[in-house]
PDB file of C-alpha atoms in Angstrom:
ATOM      1  CA  MET A   1      32.201  63.081 109.291  1.00 62.00           C
ATOM      2  CA  ALA A   2      31.065  65.126 106.229  1.00 70.00           C
ATOM      3  CA  LYS A   3      31.500  63.517 103.126  1.00 71.00           C
ATOM      4  CA  ALA A   4      33.059  65.594 100.298  1.00 73.00           C
ATOM      5  CA  ILE A   5      30.456  66.349  97.220  1.00 67.00           C
ATOM      6  CA  PRO A   6      32.505  65.876  93.896  1.00 64.00           C
ATOM      7  CA  ARG A   7      32.059  68.645  91.485  1.00 62.00           C
ATOM      8  CA  ILE A   8      31.269  67.212  88.066  1.00 62.00           C
ATOM      9  CA  GLY A   9      31.305  69.233  84.834  1.00 57.00           C
ATOM     10  CA  LEU A  10      32.605  72.495  86.104  1.00 53.00           C
ATOM     11  CA  ARG A  11      31.440  75.369  83.553  1.00 53.00           C
ATOM     12  CA  ARG A  12      34.460  77.339  83.068  1.00 55.00           C
ATOM     13  CA  HIS A  13      32.961  79.419  80.043  1.00 53.00           C
ATOM     14  CA  GLY A  14      29.459  81.031  79.785  1.00 49.00           C
ATOM     15  CA  ARG A  15      27.353  83.498  81.740  1.00 48.00           C
ATOM     16  CA  ILE A  16      24.902  81.976  84.491  1.00 50.00           C
ATOM     17  CA  GLY A  17      22.124  84.098  85.436  1.00 51.00           C
ATOM     18  CA  THR A  18      23.382  87.368  83.869  1.00 51.00           C
ATOM     19  CA  ARG A  19      20.800  87.259  80.967  1.00 54.00           C
ATOM     20  CA  LYS A  20      18.178  89.216  82.753  1.00 49.00           C
ATOM     21  CA  SER A  21      20.171  91.861  84.128  1.00 51.00           C
ATOM     22  CA  THR A  22      21.947  92.925  81.140  1.00 60.00           C
ATOM     23  CA  ARG A  23      18.952  93.334  78.654  1.00 75.00           C
ATOM     24  CA  ARG A  24      17.623  96.771  78.008  1.00 84.00           C
ATOM     25  CA  ILE A  25      13.950  96.842  78.012  1.00 86.00           C
ATOM     26  CA  PRO A  26      12.537 100.108  76.544  1.00 89.00           C
ATOM     27  CA  LYS A  27       8.894  99.030  76.568  1.00 93.00           C
ATOM     28  CA  GLY A  28       7.257  96.532  78.620  1.00 94.00           C
ATOM     29  CA  VAL A  29       3.580  95.435  80.114  1.00 96.00           C
ATOM     30  CA  ILE A  30       3.060  96.001  83.618  1.00 96.00           C
ATOM     31  CA  HIS A  31       0.156  93.449  85.002  1.00 96.00           C
ATOM     32  CA  VAL A  32      -1.569  94.146  88.422  1.00 96.00           C
ATOM     33  CA  GLN A  33      -3.707  91.562  90.042  1.00 96.00           C
ATOM     34  CA  ALA A  34      -5.506  93.161  92.936  1.00 95.00           C
ATOM     35  CA  SER A  35      -7.510  90.582  94.921  1.00 94.00           C
ATOM     36  CA  PHE A  36      -9.123  91.312  98.032  1.00 94.00           C
ATOM     37  CA  HIS A  37      -6.661  89.840 100.159  1.00 94.00           C
ATOM     38  CA  ASN A  38      -3.224  90.520  98.104  1.00 94.00           C
ATOM     39  CA  THR A  39      -1.915  92.311  95.444  1.00 95.00           C
ATOM     40  CA  ILE A  40       0.512  90.636  92.761  1.00 96.00           C
ATOM     41  CA  VAL A  41       2.603  92.964  90.061  1.00 96.00           C
ATOM     42  CA  THR A  42       4.556  91.222  87.213  1.00 96.00           C
ATOM     43  CA  VAL A  43       6.408  93.384  84.777  1.00 95.00           C
ATOM     44  CA  THR A  44       7.022  91.693  81.317  1.00 95.00           C
ATOM     45  CA  ASP A  45       8.626  92.764  78.245  1.00 93.00           C
ATOM     46  CA  VAL A  46       6.217  92.750  75.033  1.00 92.00           C
ATOM     47  CA  ARG A  47       6.920  89.083  74.264  1.00 93.00           C
ATOM     48  CA  GLY A  48       5.362  88.359  77.596  1.00 92.00           C
ATOM     49  CA  GLN A  49       8.734  87.085  79.489  1.00 93.00           C
ATOM     50  CA  VAL A  50       8.820  88.044  83.160  1.00 94.00           C
ATOM     51  CA  VAL A  51      11.573  90.632  83.956  1.00 93.00           C
ATOM     52  CA  SER A  52      10.312  91.686  87.576  1.00 93.00           C
ATOM     53  CA  TRP A  53       7.768  90.725  89.799  1.00 95.00           C
ATOM     54  CA  SER A  54       6.537  91.476  93.448  1.00 95.00           C
ATOM     55  CA  SER A  55       3.600  90.971  95.759  1.00 95.00           C
ATOM     56  CA  ALA A  56       2.392  92.290  99.136  1.00 95.00           C
ATOM     57  CA  GLY A  57       3.646  89.070 100.942  1.00 93.00           C
ATOM     58  CA  THR A  58       6.853  89.399  99.470  1.00 94.00           C
ATOM     59  CA  CYS A  59       6.876  92.930 100.510  1.00 93.00           C
ATOM     60  CA  LYS A  60       6.695  91.716 104.357  1.00 92.00           C
ATOM     61  CA  PHE A  61       2.832  92.389 104.525  1.00 93.00           C
ATOM     62  CA  ARG A  62       0.957  89.904 106.417  1.00 93.00           C
ATOM     63  CA  GLY A  63      -2.758  89.371 106.889  1.00 92.00           C
ATOM     64  CA  LYS A  64      -5.319  91.776 106.535  1.00 91.00           C
ATOM     65  CA  ARG A  65      -2.749  94.508 105.368  1.00 93.00           C
ATOM     66  CA  ARG A  66      -1.845  92.619 102.253  1.00 93.00           C
ATOM     67  CA  GLY A  67      -4.763  93.756 100.580  1.00 92.00           C
ATOM     68  CA  SER A  68      -4.489  97.259 101.675  1.00 95.00           C
ATOM     69  CA  PRO A  69      -3.935 100.017  99.056  1.00 95.00           C
ATOM     70  CA  PHE A  70      -0.554 100.956 100.888  1.00 96.00           C
ATOM     71  CA  ALA A  71       0.536  97.577 100.377  1.00 96.00           C
ATOM     72  CA  ALA A  72      -0.505  97.909  96.552  1.00 95.00           C
ATOM     73  CA  GLN A  73       1.677 100.934  96.320  1.00 95.00           C
ATOM     74  CA  THR A  74       4.549  99.282  97.840  1.00 95.00           C
ATOM     75  CA  THR A  75       4.297  96.443  95.658  1.00 95.00           C
ATOM     76  CA  VAL A  76       4.500  98.253  92.783  1.00 95.00           C
ATOM     77  CA  GLY A  77       7.393 100.550  93.748  1.00 94.00           C
ATOM     78  CA  ASP A  78       9.383  97.358  94.545  1.00 93.00           C
ATOM     79  CA  ALA A  79       8.493  95.528  91.055  1.00 94.00           C
ATOM     80  CA  ILE A  80       9.241  98.752  88.976  1.00 93.00           C
ATOM     81  CA  ARG A  81      12.497  99.968  90.802  1.00 91.00           C
ATOM     82  CA  THR A  82      14.417  97.076  88.971  1.00 89.00           C
ATOM     83  CA  VAL A  83      13.095  97.458  85.489  1.00 91.00           C
ATOM     84  CA  VAL A  84      13.619 101.559  85.515  1.00 91.00           C
ATOM     85  CA  ASP A  85      17.210 100.401  86.311  1.00 89.00           C
ATOM     86  CA  GLN A  86      17.023  98.482  83.043  1.00 89.00           C
ATOM     87  CA  GLY A  87      15.906 101.470  80.971  1.00 89.00           C
ATOM     88  CA  MET A  88      12.411 100.998  80.797  1.00 92.00           C
ATOM     89  CA  LYS A  89      10.587 104.259  79.447  1.00 92.00           C
ATOM     90  CA  ARG A  90       7.013 103.283  78.454  1.00 94.00           C
ATOM     91  CA  ALA A  91       4.659 100.677  79.392  1.00 95.00           C
ATOM     92  CA  ASP A  92       1.158  99.280  79.061  1.00 96.00           C
ATOM     93  CA  VAL A  93      -0.777  98.485  82.065  1.00 96.00           C
ATOM     94  CA  MET A  94      -3.110  95.853  82.359  1.00 96.00           C
ATOM     95  CA  ILE A  95      -5.364  95.746  85.717  1.00 96.00           C
ATOM     96  CA  LYS A  96      -7.208  92.731  86.965  1.00 96.00           C
ATOM     97  CA  GLY A  97      -9.309  92.396  90.028  1.00 95.00           C
ATOM     98  CA  PRO A  98     -11.908  93.858  92.428  1.00 93.00           C
ATOM     99  CA  GLY A  99      -9.212  94.789  95.232  1.00 91.00           C
ATOM    100  CA  LEU A 100      -8.662  97.982  96.997  1.00 92.00           C
ATOM    101  CA  GLY A 101      -5.309  98.078  95.612  1.00 91.00           C
ATOM    102  CA  ARG A 102      -6.303  98.749  91.869  1.00 93.00           C
ATOM    103  CA  ASP A 103      -6.201 102.511  92.387  1.00 94.00           C
ATOM    104  CA  ALA A 104      -3.187 102.877  94.566  1.00 95.00           C
ATOM    105  CA  ALA A 105      -1.180 100.830  92.162  1.00 95.00           C
ATOM    106  CA  LEU A 106      -2.179 102.886  89.305  1.00 94.00           C
ATOM    107  CA  ARG A 107      -1.300 105.950  91.063  1.00 94.00           C
ATOM    108  CA  ALA A 108       2.209 104.434  92.256  1.00 95.00           C
ATOM    109  CA  ILE A 109       2.955 103.680  88.693  1.00 94.00           C
ATOM    110  CA  ARG A 110       2.027 107.099  87.406  1.00 93.00           C
ATOM    111  CA  ARG A 111       4.498 108.454  90.013  1.00 93.00           C
ATOM    112  CA  SER A 112       7.211 106.386  89.105  1.00 90.00           C
ATOM    113  CA  GLY A 113       8.291 108.454  85.863  1.00 90.00           C
ATOM    114  CA  ILE A 114       7.194 105.546  83.432  1.00 92.00           C
ATOM    115  CA  ARG A 115       5.178 106.899  80.567  1.00 94.00           C
ATOM    116  CA  LEU A 116       1.807 104.827  80.097  1.00 94.00           C
ATOM    117  CA  THR A 117       0.771 104.141  76.715  1.00 94.00           C
ATOM    118  CA  PHE A 118      -2.663 102.574  77.523  1.00 93.00           C
ATOM    119  CA  ILE A 119      -4.401 101.092  80.812  1.00 95.00           C
ATOM    120  CA  ARG A 120      -6.821  98.011  80.369  1.00 95.00           C
ATOM    121  CA  ASP A 121      -9.119  96.551  82.622  1.00 95.00           C
ATOM    122  CA  VAL A 122      -8.786  92.716  82.154  1.00 95.00           C
ATOM    123  CA  THR A 123     -10.805  91.526  85.012  1.00 93.00           C
ATOM    124  CA  PRO A 124     -12.821  88.235  83.910  1.00 91.00           C
ATOM    125  CA  LEU A 125     -16.662  88.606  83.936  1.00 90.00           C
ATOM    126  CA  PRO A 126     -18.613  85.435  83.458  1.00 87.00           C
ATOM    127  CA  HIS A 127     -21.370  85.866  80.727  1.00 90.00           C
ATOM    128  CA  ASN A 128     -23.634  83.887  83.009  1.00 90.00           C
ATOM    129  CA  GLY A 129     -20.793  81.472  84.042  1.00 88.00           C
ATOM    130  CA  CYS A 130     -20.600  77.961  84.911  1.00 89.00           C
ATOM    131  CA  ARG A 131     -23.665  75.666  85.481  1.00 91.00           C
ATOM    132  CA  PRO A 132     -23.957  75.419  89.430  1.00 88.00           C
ATOM    133  CA  PRO A 133     -23.892  71.967  91.086  1.00 91.00           C
ATOM    134  CA  LYS A 134     -27.106  70.266  91.583  1.00 92.00           C
ATOM    135  CA  LYS A 135     -28.894  70.554  95.060  1.00 90.00           C
ATOM    136  CA  ARG A 136     -27.792  67.936  97.498  1.00 87.00           C
ATOM    137  CA  ARG A 137     -31.010  67.198  99.351  1.00 80.00           C
ATOM    138  CA  VAL A 138     -34.389  67.789  98.385  1.00 73.00           C
TER     139      VAL A 138
END
């Protein structure tokens, strides 16, 4: 027989989970991470708080199709749809990574109706990188 779970401290007043949906966001930052195997799109406000995000995996793409340009285009559409409803008009775009979805993601952002103030490539480049591990055998 199932045991009843007692409800302790029931909140009568106060809003739960309505903060993100009610905020109007006129300007934001769209971060696109395009790797070879996946594309992740994160939309933040100017302070850096995440408003919406999506990835090719959450858009039901599996395997090799996750790194495709079409997956990147669908991912951008999925992430931007919610912020356009919240009133976003202008955005900065930060693109990171070497993947195939870079150009397709940028094209989809352009078509979404959001005005782009600037586009920046923030792919990390090693300035000769870390020291490699020593050789295992001589």
